[in-house]
PDB file of C-alpha atoms in Angstrom:
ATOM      1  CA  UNK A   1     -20.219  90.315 -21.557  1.00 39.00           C
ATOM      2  CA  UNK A   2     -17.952  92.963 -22.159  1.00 41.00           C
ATOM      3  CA  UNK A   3     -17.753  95.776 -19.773  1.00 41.00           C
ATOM      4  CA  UNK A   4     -16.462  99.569 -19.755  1.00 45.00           C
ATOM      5  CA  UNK A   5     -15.147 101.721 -17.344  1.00 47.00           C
ATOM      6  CA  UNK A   6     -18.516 104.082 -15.750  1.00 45.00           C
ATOM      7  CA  UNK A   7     -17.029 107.091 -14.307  1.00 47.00           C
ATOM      8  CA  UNK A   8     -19.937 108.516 -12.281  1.00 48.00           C
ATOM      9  CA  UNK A   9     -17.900 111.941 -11.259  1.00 48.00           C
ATOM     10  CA  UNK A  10     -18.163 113.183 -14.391  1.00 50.00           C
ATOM     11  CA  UNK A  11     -20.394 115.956 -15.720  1.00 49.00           C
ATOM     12  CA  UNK A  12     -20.261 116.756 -19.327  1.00 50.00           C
ATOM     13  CA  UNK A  13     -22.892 117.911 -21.313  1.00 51.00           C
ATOM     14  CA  UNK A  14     -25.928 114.964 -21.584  1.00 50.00           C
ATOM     15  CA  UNK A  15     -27.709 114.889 -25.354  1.00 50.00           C
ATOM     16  CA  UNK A  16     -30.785 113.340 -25.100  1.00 49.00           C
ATOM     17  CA  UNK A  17     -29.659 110.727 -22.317  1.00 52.00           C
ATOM     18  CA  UNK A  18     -26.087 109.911 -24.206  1.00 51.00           C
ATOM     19  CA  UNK A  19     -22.789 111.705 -23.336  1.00 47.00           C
ATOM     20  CA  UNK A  20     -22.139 112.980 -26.806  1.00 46.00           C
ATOM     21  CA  UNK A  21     -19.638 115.769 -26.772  1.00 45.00           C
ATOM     22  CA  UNK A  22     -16.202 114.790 -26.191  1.00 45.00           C
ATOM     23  CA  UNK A  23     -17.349 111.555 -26.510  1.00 44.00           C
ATOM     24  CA  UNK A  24     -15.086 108.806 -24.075  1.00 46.00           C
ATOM     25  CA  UNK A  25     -14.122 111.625 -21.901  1.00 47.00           C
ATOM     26  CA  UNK A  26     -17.108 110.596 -19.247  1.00 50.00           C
ATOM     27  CA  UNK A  27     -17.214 106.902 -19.894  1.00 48.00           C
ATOM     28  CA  UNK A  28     -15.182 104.677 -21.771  1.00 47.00           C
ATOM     29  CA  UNK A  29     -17.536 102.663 -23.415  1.00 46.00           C
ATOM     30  CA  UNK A  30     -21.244 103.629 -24.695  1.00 44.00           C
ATOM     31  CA  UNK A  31     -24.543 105.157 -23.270  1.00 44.00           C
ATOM     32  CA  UNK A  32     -25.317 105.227 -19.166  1.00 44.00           C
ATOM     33  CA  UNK A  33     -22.863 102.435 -18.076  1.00 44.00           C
ATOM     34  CA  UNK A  34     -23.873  99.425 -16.120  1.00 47.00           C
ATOM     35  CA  UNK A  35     -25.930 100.975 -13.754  1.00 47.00           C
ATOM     36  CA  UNK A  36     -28.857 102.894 -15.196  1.00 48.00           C
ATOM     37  CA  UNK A  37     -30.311 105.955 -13.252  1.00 47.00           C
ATOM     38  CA  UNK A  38     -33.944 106.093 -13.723  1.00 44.00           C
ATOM     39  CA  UNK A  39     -33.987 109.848 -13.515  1.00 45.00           C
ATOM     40  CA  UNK A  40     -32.587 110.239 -16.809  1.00 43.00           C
ATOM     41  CA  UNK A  41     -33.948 108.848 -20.240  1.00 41.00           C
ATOM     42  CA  UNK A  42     -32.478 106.462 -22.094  1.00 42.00           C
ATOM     43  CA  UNK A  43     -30.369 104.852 -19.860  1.00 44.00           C
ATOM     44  CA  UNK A  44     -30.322 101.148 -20.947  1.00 51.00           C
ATOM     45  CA  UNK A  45     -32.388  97.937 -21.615  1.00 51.00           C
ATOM     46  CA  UNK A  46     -32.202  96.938 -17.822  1.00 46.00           C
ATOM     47  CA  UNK A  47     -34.683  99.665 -15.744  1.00 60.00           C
ATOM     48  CA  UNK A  48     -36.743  97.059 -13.980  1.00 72.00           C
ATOM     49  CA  UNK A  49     -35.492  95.824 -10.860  1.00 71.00           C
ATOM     50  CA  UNK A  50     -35.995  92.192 -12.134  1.00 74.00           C
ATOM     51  CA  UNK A  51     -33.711  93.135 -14.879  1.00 72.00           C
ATOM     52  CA  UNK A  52     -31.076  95.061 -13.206  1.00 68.00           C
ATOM     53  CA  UNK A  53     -30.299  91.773 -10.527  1.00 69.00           C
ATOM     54  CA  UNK A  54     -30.750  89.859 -13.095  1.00 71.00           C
ATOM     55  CA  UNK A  55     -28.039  92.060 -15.259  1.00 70.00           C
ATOM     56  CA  UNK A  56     -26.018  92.150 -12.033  1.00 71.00           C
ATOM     57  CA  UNK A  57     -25.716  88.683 -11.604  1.00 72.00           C
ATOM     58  CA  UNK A  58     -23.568  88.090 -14.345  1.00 71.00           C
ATOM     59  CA  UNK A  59     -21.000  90.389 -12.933  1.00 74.00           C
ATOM     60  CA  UNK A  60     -20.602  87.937 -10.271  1.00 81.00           C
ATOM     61  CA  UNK A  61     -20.514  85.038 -12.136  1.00 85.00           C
ATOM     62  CA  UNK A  62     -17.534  82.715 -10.732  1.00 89.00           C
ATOM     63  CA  UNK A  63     -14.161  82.561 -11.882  1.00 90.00           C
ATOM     64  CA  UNK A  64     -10.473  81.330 -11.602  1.00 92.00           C
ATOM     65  CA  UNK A  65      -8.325  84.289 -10.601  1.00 92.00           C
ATOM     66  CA  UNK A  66      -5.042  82.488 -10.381  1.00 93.00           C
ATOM     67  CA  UNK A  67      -3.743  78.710 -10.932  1.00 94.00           C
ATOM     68  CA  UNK A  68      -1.285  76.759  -8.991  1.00 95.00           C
ATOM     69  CA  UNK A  69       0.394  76.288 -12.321  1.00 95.00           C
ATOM     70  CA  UNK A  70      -0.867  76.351 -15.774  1.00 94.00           C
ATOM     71  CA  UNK A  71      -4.469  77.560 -16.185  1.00 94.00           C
ATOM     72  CA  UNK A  72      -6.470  75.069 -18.751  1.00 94.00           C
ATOM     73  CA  UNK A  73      -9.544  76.443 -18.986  1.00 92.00           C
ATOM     74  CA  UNK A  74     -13.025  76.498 -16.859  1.00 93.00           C
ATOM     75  CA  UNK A  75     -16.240  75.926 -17.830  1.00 93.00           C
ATOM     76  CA  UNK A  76     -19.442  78.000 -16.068  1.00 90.00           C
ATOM     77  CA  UNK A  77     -23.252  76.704 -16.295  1.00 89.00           C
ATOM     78  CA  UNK A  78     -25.530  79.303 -15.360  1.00 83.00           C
ATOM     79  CA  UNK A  79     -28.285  76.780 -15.326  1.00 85.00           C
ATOM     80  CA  UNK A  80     -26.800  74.718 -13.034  1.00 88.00           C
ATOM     81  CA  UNK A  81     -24.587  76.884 -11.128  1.00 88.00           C
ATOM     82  CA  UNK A  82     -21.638  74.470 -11.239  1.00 92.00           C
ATOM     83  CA  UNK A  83     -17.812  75.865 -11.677  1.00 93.00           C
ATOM     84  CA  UNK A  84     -15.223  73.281 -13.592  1.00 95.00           C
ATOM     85  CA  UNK A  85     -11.940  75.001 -13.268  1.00 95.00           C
ATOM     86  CA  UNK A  86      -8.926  72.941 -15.158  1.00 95.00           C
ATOM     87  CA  UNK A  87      -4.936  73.165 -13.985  1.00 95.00           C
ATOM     88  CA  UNK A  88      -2.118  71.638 -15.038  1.00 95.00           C
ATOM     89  CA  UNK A  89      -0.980  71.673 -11.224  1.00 95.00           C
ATOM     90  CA  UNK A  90       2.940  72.385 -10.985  1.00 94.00           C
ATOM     91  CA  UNK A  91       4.041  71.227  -7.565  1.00 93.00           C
ATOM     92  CA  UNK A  92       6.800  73.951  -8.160  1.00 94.00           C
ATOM     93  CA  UNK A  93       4.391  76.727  -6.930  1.00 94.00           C
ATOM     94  CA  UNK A  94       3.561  77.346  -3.697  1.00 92.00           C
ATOM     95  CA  UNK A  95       0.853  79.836  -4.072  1.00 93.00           C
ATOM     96  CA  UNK A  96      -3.174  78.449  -4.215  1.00 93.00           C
ATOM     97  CA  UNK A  97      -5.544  78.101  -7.643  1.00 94.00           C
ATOM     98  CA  UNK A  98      -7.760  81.120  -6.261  1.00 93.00           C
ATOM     99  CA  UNK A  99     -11.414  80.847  -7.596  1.00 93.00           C
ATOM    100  CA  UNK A 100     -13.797  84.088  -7.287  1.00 90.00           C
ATOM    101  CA  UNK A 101     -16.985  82.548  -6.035  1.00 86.00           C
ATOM    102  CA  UNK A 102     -19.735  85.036  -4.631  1.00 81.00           C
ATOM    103  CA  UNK A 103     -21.895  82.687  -2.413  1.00 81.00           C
ATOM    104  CA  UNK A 104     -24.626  85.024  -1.661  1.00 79.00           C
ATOM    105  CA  UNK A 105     -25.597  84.988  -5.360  1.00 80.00           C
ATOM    106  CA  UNK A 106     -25.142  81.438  -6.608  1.00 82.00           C
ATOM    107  CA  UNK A 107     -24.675  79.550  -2.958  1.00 82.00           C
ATOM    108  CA  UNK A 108     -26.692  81.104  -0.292  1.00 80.00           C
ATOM    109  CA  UNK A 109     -27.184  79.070   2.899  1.00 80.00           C
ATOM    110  CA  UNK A 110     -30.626  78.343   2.209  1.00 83.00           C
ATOM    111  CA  UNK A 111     -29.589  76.250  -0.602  1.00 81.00           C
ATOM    112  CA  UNK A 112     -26.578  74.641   1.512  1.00 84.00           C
ATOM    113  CA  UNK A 113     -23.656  76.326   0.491  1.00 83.00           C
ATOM    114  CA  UNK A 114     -21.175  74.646  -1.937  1.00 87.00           C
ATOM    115  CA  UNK A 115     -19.170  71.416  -2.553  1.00 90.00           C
ATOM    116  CA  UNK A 116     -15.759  71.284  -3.877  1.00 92.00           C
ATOM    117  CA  UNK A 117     -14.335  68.701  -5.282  1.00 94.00           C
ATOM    118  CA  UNK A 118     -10.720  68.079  -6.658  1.00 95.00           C
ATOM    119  CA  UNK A 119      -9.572  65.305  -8.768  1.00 94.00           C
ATOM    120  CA  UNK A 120      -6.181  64.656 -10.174  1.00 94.00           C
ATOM    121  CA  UNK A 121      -4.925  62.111 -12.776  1.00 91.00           C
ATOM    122  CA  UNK A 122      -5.090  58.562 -11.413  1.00 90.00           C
ATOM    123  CA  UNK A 123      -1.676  57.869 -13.324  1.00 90.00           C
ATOM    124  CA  UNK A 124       0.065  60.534 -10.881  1.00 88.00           C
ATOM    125  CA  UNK A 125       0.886  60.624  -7.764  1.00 89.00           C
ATOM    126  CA  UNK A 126      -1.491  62.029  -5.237  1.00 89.00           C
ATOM    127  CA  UNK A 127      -1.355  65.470  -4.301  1.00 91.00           C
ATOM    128  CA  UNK A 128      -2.269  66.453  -0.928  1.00 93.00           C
ATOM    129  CA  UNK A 129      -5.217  69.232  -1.252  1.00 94.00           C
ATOM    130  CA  UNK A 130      -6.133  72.010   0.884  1.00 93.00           C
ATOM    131  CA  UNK A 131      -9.615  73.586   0.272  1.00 92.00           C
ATOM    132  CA  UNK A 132     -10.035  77.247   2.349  1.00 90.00           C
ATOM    133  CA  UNK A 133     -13.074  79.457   1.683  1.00 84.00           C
ATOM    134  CA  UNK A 134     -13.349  82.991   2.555  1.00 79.00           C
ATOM    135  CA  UNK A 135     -16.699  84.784   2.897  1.00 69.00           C
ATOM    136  CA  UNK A 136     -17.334  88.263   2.116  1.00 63.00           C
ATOM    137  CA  UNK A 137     -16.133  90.691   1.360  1.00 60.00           C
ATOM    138  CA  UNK A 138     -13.270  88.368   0.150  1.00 65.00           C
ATOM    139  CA  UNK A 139     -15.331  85.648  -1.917  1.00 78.00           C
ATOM    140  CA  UNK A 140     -12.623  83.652  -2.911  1.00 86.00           C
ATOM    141  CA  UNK A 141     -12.326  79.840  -2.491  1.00 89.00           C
ATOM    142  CA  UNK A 142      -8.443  78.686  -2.600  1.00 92.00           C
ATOM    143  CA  UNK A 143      -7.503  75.284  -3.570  1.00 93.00           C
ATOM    144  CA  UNK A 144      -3.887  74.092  -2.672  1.00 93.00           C
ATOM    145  CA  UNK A 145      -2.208  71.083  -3.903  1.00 93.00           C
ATOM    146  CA  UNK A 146       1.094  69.828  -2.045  1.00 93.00           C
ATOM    147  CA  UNK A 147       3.582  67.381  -3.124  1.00 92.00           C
ATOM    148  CA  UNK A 148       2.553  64.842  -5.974  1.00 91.00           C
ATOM    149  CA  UNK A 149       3.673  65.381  -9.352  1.00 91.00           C
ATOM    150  CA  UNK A 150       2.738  67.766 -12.381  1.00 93.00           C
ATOM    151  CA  UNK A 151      -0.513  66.381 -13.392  1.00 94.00           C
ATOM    152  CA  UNK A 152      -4.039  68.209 -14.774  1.00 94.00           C
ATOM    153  CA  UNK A 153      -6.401  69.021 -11.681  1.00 95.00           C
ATOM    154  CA  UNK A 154      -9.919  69.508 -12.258  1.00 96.00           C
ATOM    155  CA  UNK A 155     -11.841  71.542  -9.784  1.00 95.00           C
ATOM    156  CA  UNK A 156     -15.717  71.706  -9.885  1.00 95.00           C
ATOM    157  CA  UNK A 157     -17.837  73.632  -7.484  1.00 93.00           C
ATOM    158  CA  UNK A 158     -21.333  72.904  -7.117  1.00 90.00           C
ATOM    159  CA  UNK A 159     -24.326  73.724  -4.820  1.00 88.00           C
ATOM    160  CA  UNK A 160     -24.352  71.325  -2.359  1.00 88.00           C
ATOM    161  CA  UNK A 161     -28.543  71.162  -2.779  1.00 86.00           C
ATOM    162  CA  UNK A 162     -28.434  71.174  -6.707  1.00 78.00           C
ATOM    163  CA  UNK A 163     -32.230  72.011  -7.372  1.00 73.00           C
ATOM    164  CA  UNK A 164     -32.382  75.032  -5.493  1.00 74.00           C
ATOM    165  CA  UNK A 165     -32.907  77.951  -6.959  1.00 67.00           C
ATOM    166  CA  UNK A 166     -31.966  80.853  -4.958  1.00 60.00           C
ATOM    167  CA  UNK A 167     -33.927  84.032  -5.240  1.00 57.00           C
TER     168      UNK A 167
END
């Protein structure tokens, strides 16, 4: 999903729906931006309500913001709603693999909140881990590994009630 800057301030001239003269000046990208105003025409595929949360979720979809060391890769199901977040964990820094995790979309407390789990290479010597998770507006989940040695971490969040579906 790629997305553009919408600057909403603006007020250029408006050709049939589309910002056409001086075109980039209003937005950076194309057409009405992410959020479509149903006074005007044209404004995008997603005018339903349905289809604008729908749109909307996957601007919140989950994702590593920072890694206690080298960052690996992560790997998101939608279906599912589970997070795998790989690190090649460098006891060397101090600072936490930071995960962007809105709850409220893809964990709600009707469906139990989530489960972390953290598990390092069997060959290596254990880390100590630290798991803190901060609500909104913050959303983040932070994952800290002390002592052990250098070794790949794999982090998977999950809903801790896997079949529900929340609305």
């Amino acid at each position: 999903v790629a997305q553009w800057e919408w600057k909403a301030f603006c007020n250029e001239s408006i050709v049939d729906g589309n910002v056409e003269p001086g075109f980039g000046a209003c937005i950076t990208g194309y057409n009405a931006g992410p959020f479509p105003n149903p006074d005007q025409a044209n404004m995008g595929a997603h005018t339903t309500p349905e289809q604008l949360r729908e749109w909307l979720r996957e601007y919140q979809t989950p994702y590593a913001k920072a890694a206690q060391g080298d960052y690996l890769g992560a790997v998101w199901n939608a279906t599912t709603h589970v997070l795998e977040v790989r690190v090649s964990y460098d006891p060397s820094v101090s600072a936490p693999t930071e995960i962007y995790l809105n709850e409220e979309v893809f964990y709600p407390a009707e469906c139990g909140g989530i489960k972390v789990e953290v598990s390092q290479d069997p060959k290596s010597d254990k880390a100590e881990v630290k798991v803190q998770n901060f609500q909104a507006p913050h959303y983040e989940l932070h994952v800290t590994l002390t002592g052990g040695a250098k070794q790949t971490v794999r982090i998977r969040v999950s809903p801790k009630t896997p079949a529900c579906k929340p609305e």
